[in-house]
Coordinates of C-alpha atoms in Angstrom, one line a residue:
Chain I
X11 CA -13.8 13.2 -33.3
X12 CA -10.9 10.8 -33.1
X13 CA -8.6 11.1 -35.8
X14 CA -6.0 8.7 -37.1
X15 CA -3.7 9.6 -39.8
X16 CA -1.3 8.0 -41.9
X17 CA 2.0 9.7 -43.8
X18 CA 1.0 8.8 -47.1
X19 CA -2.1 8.1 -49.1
X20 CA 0.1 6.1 -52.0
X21 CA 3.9 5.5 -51.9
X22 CA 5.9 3.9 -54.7
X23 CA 9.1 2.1 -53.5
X24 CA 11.5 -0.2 -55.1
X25 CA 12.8 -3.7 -53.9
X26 CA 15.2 -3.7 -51.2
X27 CA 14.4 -0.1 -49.8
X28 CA 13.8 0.4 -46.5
X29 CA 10.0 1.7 -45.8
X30 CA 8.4 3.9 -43.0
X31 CA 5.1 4.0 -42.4
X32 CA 3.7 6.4 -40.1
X33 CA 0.7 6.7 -38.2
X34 CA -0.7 9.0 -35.6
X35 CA -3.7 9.0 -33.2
X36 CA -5.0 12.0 -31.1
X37 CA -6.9 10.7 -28.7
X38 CA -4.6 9.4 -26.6
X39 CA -5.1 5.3 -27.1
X40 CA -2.8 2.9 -25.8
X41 CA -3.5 0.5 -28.3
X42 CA -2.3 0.7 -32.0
X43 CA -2.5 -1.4 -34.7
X44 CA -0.9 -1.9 -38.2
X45 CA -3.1 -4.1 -40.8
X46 CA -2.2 -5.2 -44.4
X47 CA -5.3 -5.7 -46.8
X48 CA -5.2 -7.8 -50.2
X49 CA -8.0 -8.9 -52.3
X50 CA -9.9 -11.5 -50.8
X51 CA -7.9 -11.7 -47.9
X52 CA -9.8 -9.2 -45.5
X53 CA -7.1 -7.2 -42.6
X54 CA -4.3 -9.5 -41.1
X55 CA -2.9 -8.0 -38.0
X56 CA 0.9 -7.5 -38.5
X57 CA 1.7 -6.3 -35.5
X58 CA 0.1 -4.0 -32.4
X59 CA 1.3 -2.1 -29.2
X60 CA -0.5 -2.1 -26.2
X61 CA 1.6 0.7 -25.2
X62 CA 4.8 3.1 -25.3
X63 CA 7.7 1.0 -26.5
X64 CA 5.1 -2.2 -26.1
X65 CA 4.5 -4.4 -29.4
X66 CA 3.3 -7.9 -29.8
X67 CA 3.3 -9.7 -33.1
X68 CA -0.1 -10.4 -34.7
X69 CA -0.1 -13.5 -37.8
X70 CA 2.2 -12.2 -40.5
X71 CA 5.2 -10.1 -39.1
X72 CA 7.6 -11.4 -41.1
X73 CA 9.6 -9.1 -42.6
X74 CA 8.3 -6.3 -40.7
X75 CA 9.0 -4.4 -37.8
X76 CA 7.3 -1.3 -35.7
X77 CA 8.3 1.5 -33.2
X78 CA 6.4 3.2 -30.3
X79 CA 8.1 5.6 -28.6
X80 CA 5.3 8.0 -27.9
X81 CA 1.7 7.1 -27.3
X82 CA 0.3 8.7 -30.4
X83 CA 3.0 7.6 -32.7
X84 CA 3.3 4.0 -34.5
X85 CA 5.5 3.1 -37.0
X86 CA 5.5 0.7 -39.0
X87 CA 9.0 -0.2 -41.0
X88 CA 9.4 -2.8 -43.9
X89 CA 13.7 -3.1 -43.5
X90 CA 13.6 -4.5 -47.2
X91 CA 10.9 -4.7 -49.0
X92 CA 9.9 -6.6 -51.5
X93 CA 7.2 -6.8 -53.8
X94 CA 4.9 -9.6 -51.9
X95 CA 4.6 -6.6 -49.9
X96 CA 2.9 -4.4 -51.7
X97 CA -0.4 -4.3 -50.4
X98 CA -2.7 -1.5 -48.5
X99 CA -1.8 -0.7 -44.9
X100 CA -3.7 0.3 -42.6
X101 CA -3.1 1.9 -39.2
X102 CA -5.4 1.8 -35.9
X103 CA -6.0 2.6 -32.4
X104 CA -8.5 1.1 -29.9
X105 CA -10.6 2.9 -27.2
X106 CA -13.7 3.9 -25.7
X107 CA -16.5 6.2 -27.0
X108 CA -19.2 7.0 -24.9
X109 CA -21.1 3.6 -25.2
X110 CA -18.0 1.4 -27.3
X111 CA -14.8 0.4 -27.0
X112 CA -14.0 0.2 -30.4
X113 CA -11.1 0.5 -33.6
X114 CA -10.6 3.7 -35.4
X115 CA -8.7 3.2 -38.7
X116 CA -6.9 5.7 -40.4
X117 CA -7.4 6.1 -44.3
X118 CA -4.7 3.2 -45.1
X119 CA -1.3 3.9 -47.3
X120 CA -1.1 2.1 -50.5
X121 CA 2.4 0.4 -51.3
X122 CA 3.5 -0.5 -54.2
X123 CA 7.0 -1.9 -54.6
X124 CA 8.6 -2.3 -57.8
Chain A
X16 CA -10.3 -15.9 -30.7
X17 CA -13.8 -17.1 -31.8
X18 CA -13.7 -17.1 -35.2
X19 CA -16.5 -15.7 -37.1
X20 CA -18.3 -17.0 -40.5
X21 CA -20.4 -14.4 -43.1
X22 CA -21.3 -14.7 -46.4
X23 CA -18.8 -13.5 -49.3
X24 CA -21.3 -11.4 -51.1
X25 CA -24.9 -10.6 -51.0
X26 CA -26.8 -8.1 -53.4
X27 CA -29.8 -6.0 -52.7
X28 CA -32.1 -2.9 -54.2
X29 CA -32.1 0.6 -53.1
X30 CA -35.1 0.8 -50.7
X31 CA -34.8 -2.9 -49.5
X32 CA -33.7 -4.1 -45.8
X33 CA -31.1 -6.4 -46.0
X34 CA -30.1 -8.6 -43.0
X35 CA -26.3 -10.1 -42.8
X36 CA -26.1 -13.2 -40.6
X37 CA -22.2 -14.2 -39.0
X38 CA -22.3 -17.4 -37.2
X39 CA -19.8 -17.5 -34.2
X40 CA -19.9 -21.0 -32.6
X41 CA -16.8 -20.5 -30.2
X42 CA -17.8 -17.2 -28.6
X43 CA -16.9 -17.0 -25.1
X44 CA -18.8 -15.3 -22.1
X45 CA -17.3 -12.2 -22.3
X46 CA -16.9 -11.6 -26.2
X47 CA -18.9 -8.9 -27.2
X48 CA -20.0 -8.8 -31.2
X49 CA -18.8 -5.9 -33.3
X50 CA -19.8 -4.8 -36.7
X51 CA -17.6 -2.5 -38.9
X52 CA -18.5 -1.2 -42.8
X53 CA -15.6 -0.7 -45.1
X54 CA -15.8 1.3 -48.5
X55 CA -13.3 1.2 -50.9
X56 CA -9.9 2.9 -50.7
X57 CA -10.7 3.1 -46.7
X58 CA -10.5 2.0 -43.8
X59 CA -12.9 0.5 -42.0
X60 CA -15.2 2.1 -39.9
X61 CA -17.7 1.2 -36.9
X62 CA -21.2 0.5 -37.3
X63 CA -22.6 -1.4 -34.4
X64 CA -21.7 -3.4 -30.9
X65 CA -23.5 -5.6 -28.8
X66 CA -23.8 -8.4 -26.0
X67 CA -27.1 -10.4 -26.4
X68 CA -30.8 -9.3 -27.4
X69 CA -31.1 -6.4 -29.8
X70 CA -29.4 -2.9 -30.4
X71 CA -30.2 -0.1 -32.8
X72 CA -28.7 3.0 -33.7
X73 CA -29.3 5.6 -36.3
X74 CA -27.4 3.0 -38.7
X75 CA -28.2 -0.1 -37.9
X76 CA -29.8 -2.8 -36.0
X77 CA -28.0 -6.0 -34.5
X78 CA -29.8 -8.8 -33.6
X79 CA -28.2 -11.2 -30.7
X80 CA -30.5 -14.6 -30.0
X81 CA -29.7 -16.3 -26.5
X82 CA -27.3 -18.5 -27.8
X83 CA -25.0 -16.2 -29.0
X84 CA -23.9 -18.2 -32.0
X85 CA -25.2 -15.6 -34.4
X86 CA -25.7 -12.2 -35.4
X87 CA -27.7 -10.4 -37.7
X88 CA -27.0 -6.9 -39.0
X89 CA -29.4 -5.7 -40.5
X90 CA -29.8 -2.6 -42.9
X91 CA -33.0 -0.9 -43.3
X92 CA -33.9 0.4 -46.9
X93 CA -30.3 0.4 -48.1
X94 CA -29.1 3.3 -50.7
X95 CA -26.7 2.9 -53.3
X96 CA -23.8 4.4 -50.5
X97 CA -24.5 1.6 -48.7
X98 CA -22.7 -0.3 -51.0
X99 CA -19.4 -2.0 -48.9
X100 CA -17.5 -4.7 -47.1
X101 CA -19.1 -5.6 -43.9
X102 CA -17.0 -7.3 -41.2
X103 CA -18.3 -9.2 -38.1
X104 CA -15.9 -9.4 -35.2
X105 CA -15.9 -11.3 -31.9
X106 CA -13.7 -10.0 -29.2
X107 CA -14.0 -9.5 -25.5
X108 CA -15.4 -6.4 -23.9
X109 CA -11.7 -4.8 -22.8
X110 CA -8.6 -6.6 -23.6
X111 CA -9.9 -7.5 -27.4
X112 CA -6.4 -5.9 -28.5
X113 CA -6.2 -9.0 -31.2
X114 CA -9.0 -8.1 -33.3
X115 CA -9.3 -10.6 -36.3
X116 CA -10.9 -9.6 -39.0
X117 CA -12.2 -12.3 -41.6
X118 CA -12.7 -11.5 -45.3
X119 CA -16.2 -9.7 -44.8
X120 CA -19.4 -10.0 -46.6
X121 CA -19.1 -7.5 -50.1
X122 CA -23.0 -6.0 -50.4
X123 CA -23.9 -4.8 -53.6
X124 CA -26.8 -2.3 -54.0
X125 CA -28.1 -1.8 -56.9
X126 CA -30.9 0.9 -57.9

């Protein structure tokens, strides 16, 4: 079963911190994804890594910026965050099951920043 | 891309099939269509791929016409659990590394 986790379930930061999101696949993907999810708004792609060290932006990477430096590994890093971006993340890889090539998502970190 | 349009919302009764149509005008010859269910406080999670015609799995059935402008997923005899966000996405084969997803179509069940 692929897996994909994320650091935290819920994190509470405050305006101005700097924020690390982590996220790790096992299944050895080259793609990985970070999403943020508000009400109405369905997933935006923030940014996503074809590969080690790889990253493209997706539509809203402002004020965001990520990290690959192993395959399984992408971070996601908020340098001072503010409270438009408190919102649900959500991490992913992309590869091939038996019959699909398809996402797997992990269980999403909620941010709230004060 | 080729974007993808669903309803917002739909509601439906335990036991009843419900079908969710996306429209995808745009979709080029190598897009494949791909369904995903989302519950809340989760991620999402796949239900369903296809190219043209029909495909079923243990979840679902998706229905393709020739045209390829639409979908239909549709859910027989939903349950209460079924109860989610479903997205359509339209995104080639290999290479689909910019997935979209749209705002999703919320199905309600009720008992």
């Amino acid at each position: 079963d692929v897996k994909v986790t994320q650091s935290s379930r819920y994190l509470v930061k405050r305006t101005g911190e700097k924020v690390f999101l982590e996220c790790v696949q096992d299944m050895d993907h080259e793609n990985m994804f970070w999403y943020r999810q508000d009400p109405g708004l369905g997933l935006r792609l923030i940014y996503f890594s074809y590969d080690v060290k790889m990253k493209e932006k997706g539509d809203i990477p402002e004020g965001y910026s990520v990290s690959r430096e192993k395959k399984e590994r992408f971070s996601l890093i908020l340098e001072s965050a503010s409270t438009n971006q408190t919102s649900m993340y959500l991490c992913a890889s992309y590869g091939s099951t038996e019959t699909y090539n398809e996402q797997f998502f992990g269980p999403g970190t909620r941010l709230t920043v004060l | 891309l080729a974007k993808t349009t669903q309803p917002i919302s739909m509601d439906s009764y335990e036991g009843q099939e419900v079908n969710i149509t996306c429209s995808h005008n745009n979709i080029a010859t190598n897009d494949y269509i791909t369904w995903y269910q989302q519950f809340p406080s989760q991620g999402p999670r796949f239900i369903i791929q296809g190219y043209k015609t029909k495909v079923t799995n243990e979840v679902a059935s998706l229905f393709i016409p020739a045209d390829r402008k639409s979908s239909t997923l549709s859910l027989p005899r939903v349950s209460l659990s079924d109860t989610a966000v479903y997205y359509c996405l339209v995104r080639p084969y290999t290479g689909g590394f910019k997935t979209i997803f749209g705002a999703g179509t919320r199905l309600f069940v009720k008992a």
